[in-house]
Coordinates of C-alpha atoms in Angstrom, one line a residue:
Chain A
M1 CA -5.7 3.1 -460.0
A2 CA -6.7 0.4 -461.6
G3 CA -9.8 1.9 -461.3
S4 CA -10.0 5.0 -462.2
T5 CA -8.0 3.8 -465.3
G6 CA -11.0 2.1 -466.2
H7 CA -13.6 5.1 -465.7
H8 CA -11.0 7.0 -467.7
H9 CA -11.5 4.5 -470.7
R10 CA -15.4 4.6 -470.3
M11 CA -15.0 8.3 -470.7
R12 CA -12.9 8.8 -473.8
H13 CA -14.5 6.0 -475.1
L14 CA -18.0 7.6 -474.5
R15 CA -17.2 10.8 -475.9
R16 CA -15.7 8.9 -479.1
M17 CA -18.9 8.1 -479.4
S18 CA -20.8 11.5 -479.0
P19 CA -19.1 14.6 -479.8
D20 CA -21.9 17.0 -479.3
L21 CA -21.5 16.2 -475.7
T22 CA -17.5 16.9 -475.7
A23 CA -18.0 19.7 -477.8
Q24 CA -20.8 20.5 -474.8
E25 CA -18.8 20.8 -471.7
D26 CA -15.5 22.8 -473.1
T27 CA -18.7 25.6 -473.3
Q28 CA -19.9 24.6 -470.2
L29 CA -19.1 27.5 -467.4
P30 CA -18.3 26.1 -464.4
L31 CA -20.6 28.6 -462.3
E32 CA -23.3 30.5 -463.6
L33 CA -25.9 32.5 -461.1
R34 CA -29.8 34.0 -463.4
N35 CA -31.4 36.4 -461.8
I36 CA -30.9 35.9 -458.5
S37 CA -33.0 38.1 -456.2
K38 CA -32.7 37.9 -452.4
S39 CA -34.8 39.7 -449.6
F40 CA -33.7 39.5 -445.1
G41 CA -37.2 40.7 -443.0
G42 CA -38.0 42.5 -446.3
V43 CA -34.6 44.2 -447.3
S44 CA -33.8 43.2 -450.8
V45 CA -30.3 42.2 -450.9
L46 CA -30.3 41.0 -454.3
R47 CA -32.3 41.8 -457.1
D48 CA -32.2 40.3 -460.2
V49 CA -28.2 38.6 -460.1
S50 CA -26.7 37.7 -463.3
L51 CA -23.2 36.8 -463.8
E52 CA -21.2 34.2 -465.2
L53 CA -17.9 32.5 -464.6
R54 CA -15.8 31.6 -467.3
K55 CA -13.0 28.0 -466.9
G56 CA -10.1 29.7 -465.9
E57 CA -11.0 32.8 -465.8
V58 CA -9.6 35.7 -462.2
L59 CA -13.6 37.6 -462.4
G60 CA -13.2 40.3 -459.4
L61 CA -16.0 41.3 -458.0
V62 CA -16.3 44.5 -456.6
G63 CA -18.6 47.5 -454.6
D64 CA -19.3 49.0 -451.6
N65 CA -20.7 47.8 -447.9
G66 CA -23.5 46.7 -448.3
A67 CA -23.7 46.5 -451.7
G68 CA -24.5 42.0 -451.4
K69 CA -21.5 41.4 -452.4
S70 CA -21.4 38.3 -449.2
T71 CA -25.0 37.6 -449.5
L72 CA -23.8 37.2 -453.5
I73 CA -21.6 34.5 -451.6
K74 CA -23.1 32.9 -449.1
I75 CA -25.3 32.1 -451.9
I76 CA -22.8 30.6 -454.2
T77 CA -21.7 28.8 -451.5
G78 CA -24.7 27.2 -449.9
V79 CA -25.0 29.2 -446.4
H80 CA -28.3 30.7 -448.4
Q81 CA -30.8 30.5 -451.0
P82 CA -31.3 32.6 -453.4
D83 CA -35.4 34.1 -453.1
E84 CA -35.9 33.3 -456.7
G85 CA -33.4 32.2 -460.5
E86 CA -31.3 29.9 -460.7
I87 CA -27.7 28.5 -459.9
L88 CA -26.6 26.5 -462.9
F89 CA -22.8 23.9 -461.9
N90 CA -21.1 23.1 -465.5
G91 CA -23.9 23.6 -467.2
K92 CA -26.4 21.7 -464.3
K93 CA -29.4 23.6 -462.2
V94 CA -28.7 23.1 -458.7
A95 CA -31.7 23.3 -456.6
G96 CA -31.2 23.2 -452.8
L97 CA -27.7 24.4 -452.2
S98 CA -26.5 23.9 -449.3
V99 CA -23.1 23.8 -448.0
Q100 CA -21.9 20.2 -447.8
K101 CA -23.4 20.2 -451.4
A102 CA -21.5 23.1 -453.2
R103 CA -18.1 21.9 -451.1
E104 CA -18.8 18.6 -453.5
L105 CA -19.3 20.4 -456.4
G106 CA -16.2 21.5 -456.1
V107 CA -16.4 25.1 -454.6
E108 CA -14.2 26.3 -451.9
T109 CA -14.0 29.6 -450.1
V110 CA -11.4 31.6 -448.5
Y111 CA -13.0 33.4 -445.8
Q112 CA -10.3 34.8 -444.1
E113 CA -9.5 34.3 -440.2
R114 CA -13.2 33.8 -439.8
A115 CA -13.5 31.1 -440.8
L116 CA -11.6 29.9 -438.6
A117 CA -11.0 28.2 -435.0
E118 CA -8.8 29.4 -432.6
Q119 CA -8.8 27.3 -430.6
L120 CA -8.5 23.8 -432.5
S121 CA -5.1 22.8 -434.2
M122 CA -3.6 23.8 -438.0
W123 CA -4.9 20.2 -438.6
R124 CA -8.3 20.2 -437.7
N125 CA -8.6 23.9 -438.4
I126 CA -8.0 21.7 -442.7
F127 CA -10.7 19.1 -442.0
M128 CA -12.8 21.8 -440.9
G129 CA -16.5 20.4 -442.0
R130 CA -14.7 17.0 -443.6
P131 CA -12.2 15.3 -441.6
L132 CA -10.8 12.0 -442.9
S133 CA -12.8 9.1 -441.6
L134 CA -13.3 5.8 -440.8
P135 CA -17.4 4.7 -441.4
M136 CA -17.9 4.7 -438.2
G137 CA -16.9 8.4 -437.4
F138 CA -13.7 8.2 -436.1
L139 CA -11.2 9.7 -436.8
K140 CA -8.2 9.4 -439.1
V141 CA -6.3 12.0 -437.1
G142 CA -2.4 10.2 -438.3
Q143 CA -3.0 10.7 -441.9
M144 CA -4.7 14.5 -441.7
R145 CA -1.6 15.0 -439.8
Q146 CA 0.4 13.7 -441.7
V147 CA -1.5 15.7 -445.3
T148 CA -1.3 18.7 -443.2
A149 CA 2.6 18.5 -442.3
D150 CA 3.0 18.5 -446.3
L151 CA 1.0 21.7 -447.5
M152 CA 3.1 23.3 -443.6
G153 CA 5.5 21.9 -445.6
Q154 CA 5.2 22.6 -449.5
S155 CA 2.6 24.8 -450.3
M156 CA 2.7 27.1 -447.3
G157 CA 6.0 27.6 -447.0
F158 CA 5.3 27.2 -443.3
T159 CA 9.7 26.5 -442.0
S160 CA 9.0 27.2 -438.3
A161 CA 10.0 24.1 -435.8
A162 CA 8.0 25.9 -433.5
L163 CA 5.1 25.7 -436.0
T164 CA 3.7 21.3 -436.4
P165 CA 0.1 20.3 -437.9
D166 CA -1.2 20.3 -434.2
T167 CA 0.1 23.8 -433.3
H168 CA -3.2 26.0 -432.6
V169 CA -4.1 28.3 -434.5
S170 CA -4.6 31.4 -431.9
G171 CA -0.7 30.8 -431.8
L172 CA 0.1 32.1 -435.4
S173 CA 0.2 35.2 -437.2
G174 CA -2.3 37.1 -439.3
G175 CA 0.1 35.8 -442.3
E176 CA 0.3 32.5 -441.0
R177 CA -3.4 32.3 -440.4
Q178 CA -4.4 33.1 -444.1
G179 CA -2.2 31.0 -445.4
L180 CA -3.3 28.0 -443.5
A181 CA -7.0 29.0 -445.0
I182 CA -6.4 29.8 -448.7
V183 CA -3.9 26.5 -448.0
R184 CA -7.7 24.7 -447.1
A185 CA -9.4 26.6 -450.1
L186 CA -6.8 24.2 -452.3
H187 CA -6.7 21.1 -450.4
F188 CA -9.9 19.8 -451.6
E189 CA -8.6 20.3 -455.8
A190 CA -11.8 23.2 -455.9
D191 CA -13.0 23.9 -460.1
I192 CA -14.2 27.2 -458.6
I193 CA -12.3 29.0 -455.3
I194 CA -13.9 31.7 -453.8
L195 CA -11.3 33.9 -452.2
D196 CA -13.4 37.0 -449.3
E197 CA -11.4 40.4 -449.1
P198 CA -9.8 38.2 -448.7
T199 CA -6.2 41.3 -448.6
M200 CA -8.0 42.7 -445.4
G201 CA -5.5 42.5 -442.4
L202 CA -2.4 41.7 -444.5
S203 CA 0.6 42.8 -445.2
L204 CA 2.6 44.9 -449.0
S205 CA 4.6 41.4 -448.5
E206 CA 2.0 39.0 -447.5
T207 CA -0.9 40.1 -450.1
D208 CA 1.9 40.5 -453.9
K209 CA 2.8 36.9 -452.4
F210 CA -0.9 36.4 -451.5
L211 CA -1.6 38.2 -455.6
G212 CA 0.8 36.0 -457.0
F213 CA -1.1 33.0 -455.3
V214 CA -4.6 34.0 -457.6
A215 CA -2.4 33.9 -460.8
G216 CA -1.4 30.5 -460.8
I217 CA -5.0 30.1 -459.4
R218 CA -5.8 31.0 -464.0
S219 CA -2.8 29.1 -464.9
A220 CA -3.9 25.3 -462.6
G221 CA -7.1 26.1 -465.1
K222 CA -9.4 27.1 -462.2
S223 CA -11.4 30.0 -461.9
A224 CA -11.9 32.3 -459.3
I225 CA -13.7 35.2 -457.6
F226 CA -12.7 37.6 -455.9
I227 CA -14.3 39.8 -453.5
D228 CA -12.4 42.4 -452.2
H229 CA -13.2 46.8 -452.0
N230 CA -10.1 47.3 -452.9
I231 CA -10.2 47.5 -456.5
F232 CA -6.9 47.9 -456.9
H233 CA -6.4 44.2 -455.8
V234 CA -8.8 43.2 -457.5
Y235 CA -7.9 44.9 -460.4
S236 CA -4.0 43.6 -460.3
V237 CA -5.2 39.8 -461.0
A238 CA -8.9 40.2 -462.2
D239 CA -9.9 39.8 -466.4
R240 CA -12.9 40.2 -465.5
V241 CA -14.9 43.6 -462.9
V242 CA -18.2 43.2 -461.9
V243 CA -19.7 46.6 -460.4
L244 CA -22.3 45.6 -457.6
D245 CA -24.9 48.7 -456.1
R246 CA -27.0 48.1 -453.4
G247 CA -28.1 44.4 -455.4
R248 CA -27.7 44.7 -458.6
V249 CA -25.1 45.0 -461.3
A250 CA -24.2 47.6 -462.5
G251 CA -21.4 46.5 -465.2
E252 CA -18.7 44.3 -466.5
F253 CA -15.1 45.5 -466.8
P254 CA -13.4 43.6 -468.6
T255 CA -9.3 44.5 -467.9
S256 CA -8.1 44.5 -470.7
R257 CA -10.1 47.2 -472.1
Y258 CA -10.6 49.5 -468.7
S259 CA -7.7 50.8 -468.0
L260 CA -6.8 51.4 -463.3
D261 CA -8.0 54.8 -463.2
E262 CA -11.5 54.1 -465.8
L263 CA -13.0 51.8 -463.9
T264 CA -12.0 53.4 -460.4
A265 CA -14.1 56.6 -462.1
I266 CA -17.1 53.9 -463.5
M267 CA -16.5 53.0 -459.0
K268 CA -17.2 56.5 -458.2
E269 CA -19.6 57.4 -460.2
V270 CA -22.1 54.3 -459.7
A271 CA -21.4 54.8 -455.8
A272 CA -23.4 58.6 -455.8
S273 CA -25.5 58.7 -458.5
G274 CA -26.1 54.6 -457.7
R275 CA -28.1 54.5 -461.2
F276 CA -26.8 51.1 -463.3
I277 CA -24.5 52.9 -465.5
E278 CA -24.1 50.3 -469.0
P279 CA -20.7 50.0 -469.6
Q280 CA -20.6 50.7 -473.5
R281 CA -22.2 54.6 -471.7
Q282 CA -19.2 55.3 -469.9
S283 CA -16.2 56.2 -472.4
A284 CA -19.0 59.3 -473.8
M285 CA -19.5 59.9 -469.8
R286 CA -16.4 60.3 -469.6
A287 CA -15.6 62.0 -472.7
I288 CA -18.1 64.7 -471.1
E289 CA -16.2 64.9 -468.1
A290 CA -12.9 65.2 -469.5
D291 CA -14.7 68.6 -471.7
Q292 CA -15.6 70.1 -467.8
G293 CA -12.1 69.2 -467.4
K294 CA -13.0 67.5 -464.6
G295 CA -11.7 64.4 -464.9
G296 CA -9.2 62.5 -462.9
S297 CA -9.5 63.1 -458.9
Chain B
M1 CA 9.6 12.9 -448.5
T2 CA 12.5 12.2 -445.5
P3 CA 13.0 14.2 -442.4
T4 CA 15.7 16.1 -444.0
A5 CA 13.9 17.7 -446.8
P6 CA 13.5 21.1 -447.4
G7 CA 10.3 23.3 -446.2
A8 CA 9.3 20.4 -443.9
V9 CA 7.5 20.1 -441.4
S10 CA 8.1 17.4 -438.7
V11 CA 4.9 15.9 -438.3
K12 CA 4.7 15.3 -435.2
Q13 CA 6.8 18.0 -432.2
R14 CA 9.5 15.8 -430.6
W15 CA 8.5 14.6 -427.7
T16 CA 9.7 16.5 -424.7
V17 CA 9.0 16.9 -421.0
R18 CA 9.3 20.7 -422.2
S19 CA 6.7 20.8 -424.9
F20 CA 4.9 18.1 -421.9
A21 CA 4.3 20.3 -420.3
T22 CA 3.8 23.7 -421.3
T23 CA 0.7 21.6 -423.9
R24 CA -0.2 20.2 -420.5
A25 CA 0.0 22.8 -418.5
S26 CA -3.5 23.4 -417.3
Q27 CA -4.0 19.8 -416.5
I28 CA -0.2 19.5 -415.2
G29 CA -1.1 21.5 -412.6
I30 CA -4.8 19.7 -411.7
T31 CA -3.4 16.8 -411.2
A32 CA -0.6 18.5 -408.9
A33 CA -3.5 20.0 -407.1
F34 CA -6.0 17.2 -406.4
I35 CA -2.6 14.9 -405.2
V36 CA -2.0 18.0 -403.0
L37 CA -5.5 18.0 -401.5
W38 CA -5.5 13.9 -401.0
L39 CA -1.9 14.0 -399.3
G40 CA -3.5 16.5 -397.2
F41 CA -6.4 14.5 -396.9
I42 CA -4.0 11.7 -395.5
F43 CA -1.2 13.6 -393.3
F44 CA -4.6 15.0 -391.5
A45 CA -7.1 12.4 -392.0
P46 CA -5.0 9.5 -392.4
E47 CA -7.2 6.5 -390.2
T48 CA -9.8 7.4 -393.1
F49 CA -8.1 8.5 -395.4
L50 CA -5.6 5.0 -395.9
S51 CA -8.7 2.4 -395.7
G52 CA -9.8 1.1 -398.7
R53 CA -13.1 1.2 -397.5
I54 CA -13.2 5.1 -398.0
Y55 CA -12.2 4.7 -401.9
T56 CA -15.4 1.5 -403.1
S57 CA -17.8 5.0 -401.1
F58 CA -15.8 6.5 -403.2
A59 CA -15.5 5.2 -406.5
Q60 CA -19.3 4.7 -406.0
T61 CA -20.9 8.4 -405.2
T62 CA -18.5 10.4 -407.5
S63 CA -19.2 8.5 -410.7
Y64 CA -22.4 9.6 -410.6
F65 CA -22.5 13.0 -410.9
A66 CA -18.5 12.6 -412.4
I67 CA -21.0 10.4 -415.8
P68 CA -23.4 12.8 -416.8
A69 CA -20.4 15.8 -415.8
L70 CA -17.9 14.1 -418.4
A71 CA -21.9 14.4 -420.9
L72 CA -22.5 17.3 -420.0
T73 CA -18.1 18.6 -420.5
M74 CA -19.0 17.8 -424.3
V75 CA -22.6 20.0 -424.0
I76 CA -20.1 22.8 -422.6
V77 CA -17.5 22.5 -425.2
S78 CA -19.6 23.3 -428.0
G79 CA -20.7 26.1 -426.2
D80 CA -24.3 24.9 -424.9
I81 CA -24.9 24.3 -421.2
D82 CA -27.7 21.5 -419.7
L83 CA -28.7 22.2 -416.6
S84 CA -31.9 19.6 -416.4
F85 CA -29.6 17.2 -415.9
P86 CA -29.9 16.3 -412.5
S87 CA -34.3 16.0 -413.0
I88 CA -34.0 13.7 -416.3
M89 CA -31.6 11.4 -413.9
A90 CA -35.7 11.1 -412.2
L91 CA -37.9 11.1 -415.0
G92 CA -35.5 8.7 -416.5
M93 CA -36.3 6.6 -413.0
V94 CA -40.3 6.9 -414.3
G95 CA -39.5 4.5 -417.3
F96 CA -37.2 2.5 -414.8
V97 CA -39.9 1.6 -412.5
A98 CA -42.9 1.7 -414.5
V99 CA -41.3 -0.8 -416.9
E100 CA -39.4 -3.3 -413.3
R101 CA -43.3 -2.4 -411.9
T102 CA -44.6 -3.9 -415.1
T103 CA -43.0 -6.2 -416.6
G104 CA -40.8 -7.1 -413.6
N105 CA -38.1 -7.5 -415.9
V106 CA -35.0 -5.2 -414.2
E107 CA -32.8 -5.7 -418.3
L108 CA -36.2 -3.9 -420.0
A109 CA -36.4 -1.1 -416.8
I110 CA -32.9 0.3 -417.3
L111 CA -33.1 0.1 -421.4
A112 CA -36.3 2.3 -420.5
A113 CA -34.4 4.7 -418.4
L114 CA -32.3 5.5 -421.0
T115 CA -34.8 5.8 -423.2
V116 CA -36.2 8.5 -421.5
G117 CA -33.7 10.0 -420.8
A118 CA -32.9 10.4 -424.4
L119 CA -36.6 11.9 -425.3
A120 CA -35.7 13.7 -422.5
G121 CA -32.3 15.6 -424.1
L122 CA -33.9 15.4 -427.3
F123 CA -36.4 17.3 -426.5
N124 CA -33.8 19.9 -425.0
G125 CA -32.0 20.4 -428.6
V126 CA -35.2 20.2 -430.4
I127 CA -36.1 23.4 -428.4
V128 CA -33.2 24.7 -429.3
T129 CA -31.4 24.0 -432.1
V130 CA -35.5 24.6 -433.7
I131 CA -36.5 26.8 -432.5
G132 CA -33.3 28.7 -431.0
I133 CA -33.0 29.3 -427.4
P134 CA -29.6 29.9 -425.8
A135 CA -30.4 26.3 -424.4
L136 CA -29.0 28.3 -420.9
V137 CA -32.7 29.3 -420.9
V138 CA -33.9 26.0 -421.8
T139 CA -32.2 24.8 -419.6
I140 CA -33.9 26.2 -416.1
G141 CA -37.4 25.1 -417.5
T142 CA -36.9 21.4 -418.8
Q143 CA -35.6 21.4 -415.9
F144 CA -38.5 22.5 -414.2
L145 CA -40.7 20.3 -416.4
Y146 CA -38.8 17.1 -415.8
R147 CA -38.5 17.0 -412.5
G148 CA -42.3 18.0 -412.3
L149 CA -43.4 15.6 -415.0
A150 CA -42.1 12.3 -412.9
L151 CA -43.6 13.9 -409.2
V152 CA -46.8 14.2 -410.7
L153 CA -46.1 11.2 -413.0
V154 CA -45.2 8.3 -409.8
S155 CA -47.4 11.7 -407.6
G156 CA -44.9 12.1 -405.1
R157 CA -44.1 8.5 -403.5
T158 CA -41.4 6.6 -403.9
Y159 CA -40.4 3.3 -404.6
P160 CA -38.5 0.5 -402.4
L161 CA -36.8 -1.5 -405.3
V162 CA -35.6 -4.4 -402.7
E163 CA -36.9 -7.7 -406.0
T164 CA -34.4 -5.4 -408.5
R165 CA -31.6 -7.1 -405.9
D166 CA -30.6 -10.2 -407.5
A167 CA -31.9 -9.2 -411.3
V168 CA -28.2 -9.2 -413.7
G169 CA -28.9 -5.9 -414.4
Y170 CA -28.0 -5.1 -410.8
E171 CA -25.2 -6.6 -410.9
L172 CA -24.0 -5.3 -414.0
L173 CA -24.6 -1.2 -412.7
V174 CA -23.8 -1.5 -408.7
G175 CA -22.9 -4.7 -408.1
R176 CA -18.7 -5.6 -408.3
L177 CA -15.8 -7.1 -410.5
G178 CA -13.0 -8.1 -408.9
G179 CA -13.6 -5.6 -405.8
V180 CA -14.4 -3.4 -407.9
P181 CA -17.9 -1.1 -407.6
M182 CA -19.4 -1.6 -411.3
Q183 CA -20.1 2.0 -410.7
F184 CA -16.4 3.3 -411.4
V185 CA -16.2 0.4 -414.2
W186 CA -18.5 2.3 -415.9
L187 CA -16.9 5.6 -414.6
M188 CA -13.4 4.5 -416.6
I189 CA -16.2 3.9 -420.0
A190 CA -17.7 6.5 -419.6
T191 CA -14.3 8.5 -419.5
I192 CA -12.0 6.3 -421.7
G193 CA -15.5 6.7 -424.7
T194 CA -15.8 11.0 -423.9
W195 CA -11.8 11.1 -425.3
F196 CA -12.5 9.0 -427.7
L197 CA -16.4 10.7 -429.1
L198 CA -14.5 13.9 -428.2
Y199 CA -10.7 14.1 -430.1
R200 CA -11.1 11.3 -432.0
H201 CA -14.5 11.4 -433.6
R202 CA -16.5 13.7 -436.4
I203 CA -19.0 14.5 -433.3
G204 CA -16.3 15.4 -430.8
Q205 CA -14.4 17.3 -433.9
N206 CA -17.6 19.1 -434.9
A207 CA -18.7 20.1 -431.7
H208 CA -15.0 22.4 -430.4
V209 CA -15.7 23.8 -434.1
I210 CA -18.4 24.8 -432.8
G211 CA -17.5 25.9 -429.7
D212 CA -15.3 28.0 -431.3
N213 CA -16.6 30.1 -433.9
R214 CA -19.8 29.5 -434.5
Q215 CA -20.4 31.8 -437.8
A216 CA -16.9 28.9 -438.9
A217 CA -19.3 25.3 -438.6
E218 CA -21.8 27.5 -440.2
L219 CA -18.7 28.5 -443.3
M220 CA -18.3 25.8 -444.1
G221 CA -20.9 24.0 -443.5
I222 CA -21.0 21.8 -440.3
P223 CA -23.5 19.6 -438.9
I224 CA -24.8 22.0 -436.3
K225 CA -28.8 21.7 -435.1
R226 CA -27.7 18.3 -435.2
T227 CA -24.2 17.7 -433.9
R228 CA -25.3 20.1 -430.4
T229 CA -28.6 17.8 -430.8
I230 CA -27.1 14.6 -430.3
L231 CA -24.7 16.2 -427.3
F232 CA -28.1 16.7 -425.4
V233 CA -29.4 13.1 -426.1
L234 CA -26.0 12.3 -425.0
T235 CA -26.2 14.2 -421.7
G236 CA -30.0 12.7 -421.1
I237 CA -28.1 9.6 -421.4
A238 CA -25.7 9.7 -419.3
S239 CA -28.2 10.9 -416.6
A240 CA -30.8 8.4 -417.1
M241 CA -27.4 6.3 -416.3
A242 CA -26.7 7.6 -413.4
G243 CA -29.6 7.7 -411.4
V244 CA -30.6 5.0 -412.2
M245 CA -27.2 3.6 -410.2
I246 CA -28.5 5.8 -407.3
S247 CA -31.7 3.7 -406.8
L248 CA -30.3 0.4 -407.3
Q249 CA -27.3 1.4 -405.0
V250 CA -29.4 2.4 -402.2
T251 CA -32.4 0.0 -403.8
N252 CA -35.4 2.8 -403.4
Y253 CA -36.5 5.0 -406.2
Y254 CA -37.4 9.1 -404.2
P255 CA -38.4 10.9 -407.6
S256 CA -36.7 13.7 -405.6
I257 CA -33.2 12.0 -406.6
G258 CA -30.0 14.1 -408.5
S259 CA -32.1 17.3 -406.7
G260 CA -28.4 19.2 -405.2
F261 CA -25.7 17.9 -407.8
L262 CA -26.1 20.8 -409.7
L263 CA -24.4 22.6 -408.7
P264 CA -20.6 20.0 -407.9
T265 CA -21.6 19.2 -411.3
L266 CA -21.0 22.4 -412.7
A267 CA -18.4 22.6 -410.6
A268 CA -16.1 19.8 -411.7
V269 CA -16.2 20.3 -415.0
F270 CA -15.2 23.5 -414.8
V271 CA -12.5 22.6 -411.3
G272 CA -11.0 20.3 -414.6
G273 CA -10.6 23.5 -417.3
T274 CA -12.6 23.5 -419.6
S275 CA -13.4 27.0 -420.5
V276 CA -17.2 28.2 -420.4
F277 CA -17.4 29.7 -423.6
G278 CA -17.0 26.5 -425.4
G279 CA -14.3 25.1 -427.8
R280 CA -11.4 23.7 -425.2
G281 CA -12.5 21.4 -422.9
T282 CA -10.8 18.8 -420.8
V283 CA -12.4 14.7 -419.8
W284 CA -8.9 13.8 -418.0
G285 CA -10.2 17.5 -416.0
T286 CA -13.6 16.6 -415.7
F287 CA -12.8 12.7 -414.1
I288 CA -10.2 14.2 -411.8
G289 CA -12.8 17.5 -411.2
A290 CA -15.4 15.1 -409.9
F291 CA -13.1 13.7 -407.6
M292 CA -11.8 17.1 -405.9
I293 CA -15.1 17.8 -405.5
G294 CA -16.6 14.2 -404.4
G295 CA -13.7 13.7 -401.9
I296 CA -13.8 17.2 -400.1
R297 CA -16.4 16.5 -398.2
A298 CA -16.0 13.6 -396.4
G299 CA -12.5 14.8 -396.4
I300 CA -13.5 18.1 -394.7
V301 CA -15.4 16.0 -392.6
A302 CA -12.6 13.2 -391.2
A303 CA -10.2 15.6 -391.2
G304 CA -11.9 16.5 -387.9
L305 CA -14.3 20.3 -389.3
T306 CA -17.6 20.4 -388.1
E307 CA -19.2 20.6 -391.4
F308 CA -20.1 24.1 -391.1
Y309 CA -16.4 24.2 -393.5
T310 CA -18.2 22.5 -396.4
D311 CA -18.8 25.2 -398.1
L312 CA -15.5 27.2 -397.2
I313 CA -13.7 25.1 -399.1
Y314 CA -15.7 24.5 -401.7
G315 CA -15.8 27.3 -403.0
A316 CA -11.8 28.5 -401.8
I317 CA -10.9 25.5 -403.9
I318 CA -13.3 26.3 -407.2
L319 CA -11.4 29.8 -407.8
I320 CA -8.9 27.9 -407.1
A321 CA -8.3 26.0 -409.7
V322 CA -10.2 28.1 -412.2
S323 CA -7.6 30.9 -411.2
T324 CA -4.7 28.6 -411.3
H325 CA -6.9 27.3 -415.8
A326 CA -7.0 31.0 -416.5
V327 CA -2.9 32.0 -415.6
L328 CA -1.5 28.9 -416.5
Q329 CA -3.5 28.5 -420.1
R330 CA -2.5 32.2 -421.0
K331 CA 0.9 31.7 -420.6
F332 CA 1.1 28.1 -421.7
E333 CA -0.5 27.3 -424.2
R334 CA -2.2 29.9 -426.3

């Protein structure tokens, strides 16, 4: 405790000494991608993709299958490295991003069930990839069980007496697994939470609960990227929606200025034509469509 | 947080006979089967199975394949396999003979054998993880390679090791500790060590995730290549250790040492209840499985059956054991 207070003092002191730095800090983007390109075996998957994520924002990322959504996510989370382009965290360029490094920089990802180990207990899943351990690598099992029990009671709302931190994931329902994946991301105090197809396979009530949780990320002052091909779910919580198409950013749409219907029409247009459509041109095109009497679906 | 707080989840399930039995159904099953088998041996051959001598013999000979089987259990948990360990037993001993013949130092020779075993395991691990070939295929190759290397290096000859009997290293590996063969003491150390590594160490935690869901391991940033390689290295060391023990026990090195160990060792692991698909393994099961496999031959002969029955009974017991595991695990251990 004493150490952290001392640290705070030093930080405050530093800020007083250099007001420019403070101002700069506040406007810095938690995450920025500049001109990212990636290809696999000669097939270009991402071309010149630039993206920025602001503090306290939920950014929706939509696009058809094969648009490059999951590759883009894997670049942000350090699973893949881009062929070209830069990744900046809080304004600082980061080279050679790995999964471990991304997690250290505060990126956590909810990969749904795909990143859970079925035959392992809940506590082993919560601490997957970063177990609490002693210097020699021996696990602090008691502590991990305790943290998991606390998370289960407080964050996941698991009240069934049959569930303990030692319950295997194979014994959980779809919604319970989802809750586990989300709580895992939240527990590590991530600044950037990436939600990869999070509503897939959820019941209606589970989806509602989940969307409420996403809104909570924003009010906590953290940022999120929400990937889904269900535009309805994305629209209801996102501040901005970025549409990816065939490896390019096809457009960026603030949800405050576009209605869900407009956005749906734009997505259909992009998917059909594959053209890069300037957001400014959208309204003009919609006007033309309306004139021709074939607006709507 | 008090136990009665709303939404509180108990850290551990309250211990009851029922919860213990259902979470460990298949391990209790294999232990019961072991006891039944042993009671059968005692019933049919009381003069053999009630004497201390046979237990001394079991404690020695079972350790030779139980120690590699324990390391192999971890490899299998991580979703890999190692078929080259019998050849590593022979190759490690080439290192032993070379150092023992030049320096006369048995302890140094033991270290040399373990080092060769570690290097052989490292080679397996590197080929598997860096070049990216399934371990089954790689270790079929290295199984020939290591055996061939051992044969070529000693020109197929055997080496008597009678002079090692006075050495501390000899006492340490195959001597007695209060009447208990040192092989068994090492087996106990290996069993406890493997348990800690598999269930209470980062390596085991990561091995479980890698074996259960390779994609999850990748997405969560687990050092997959390093973990898999470490497990191959440990198997190499365990195998070389077993090779040294066998050679010192008979005070002779012959380059065909370890041949015939492959299938009984694998059988011990699977009879114990470790999943062939990875992600789930049992140290206790492997320990019990090794003694089941180790006891059958002696039991059959002592019970007055001819040795023709050995394979028949091996086969039956292996199938009964793995079927029982499958049924019990499906029913209780979701």
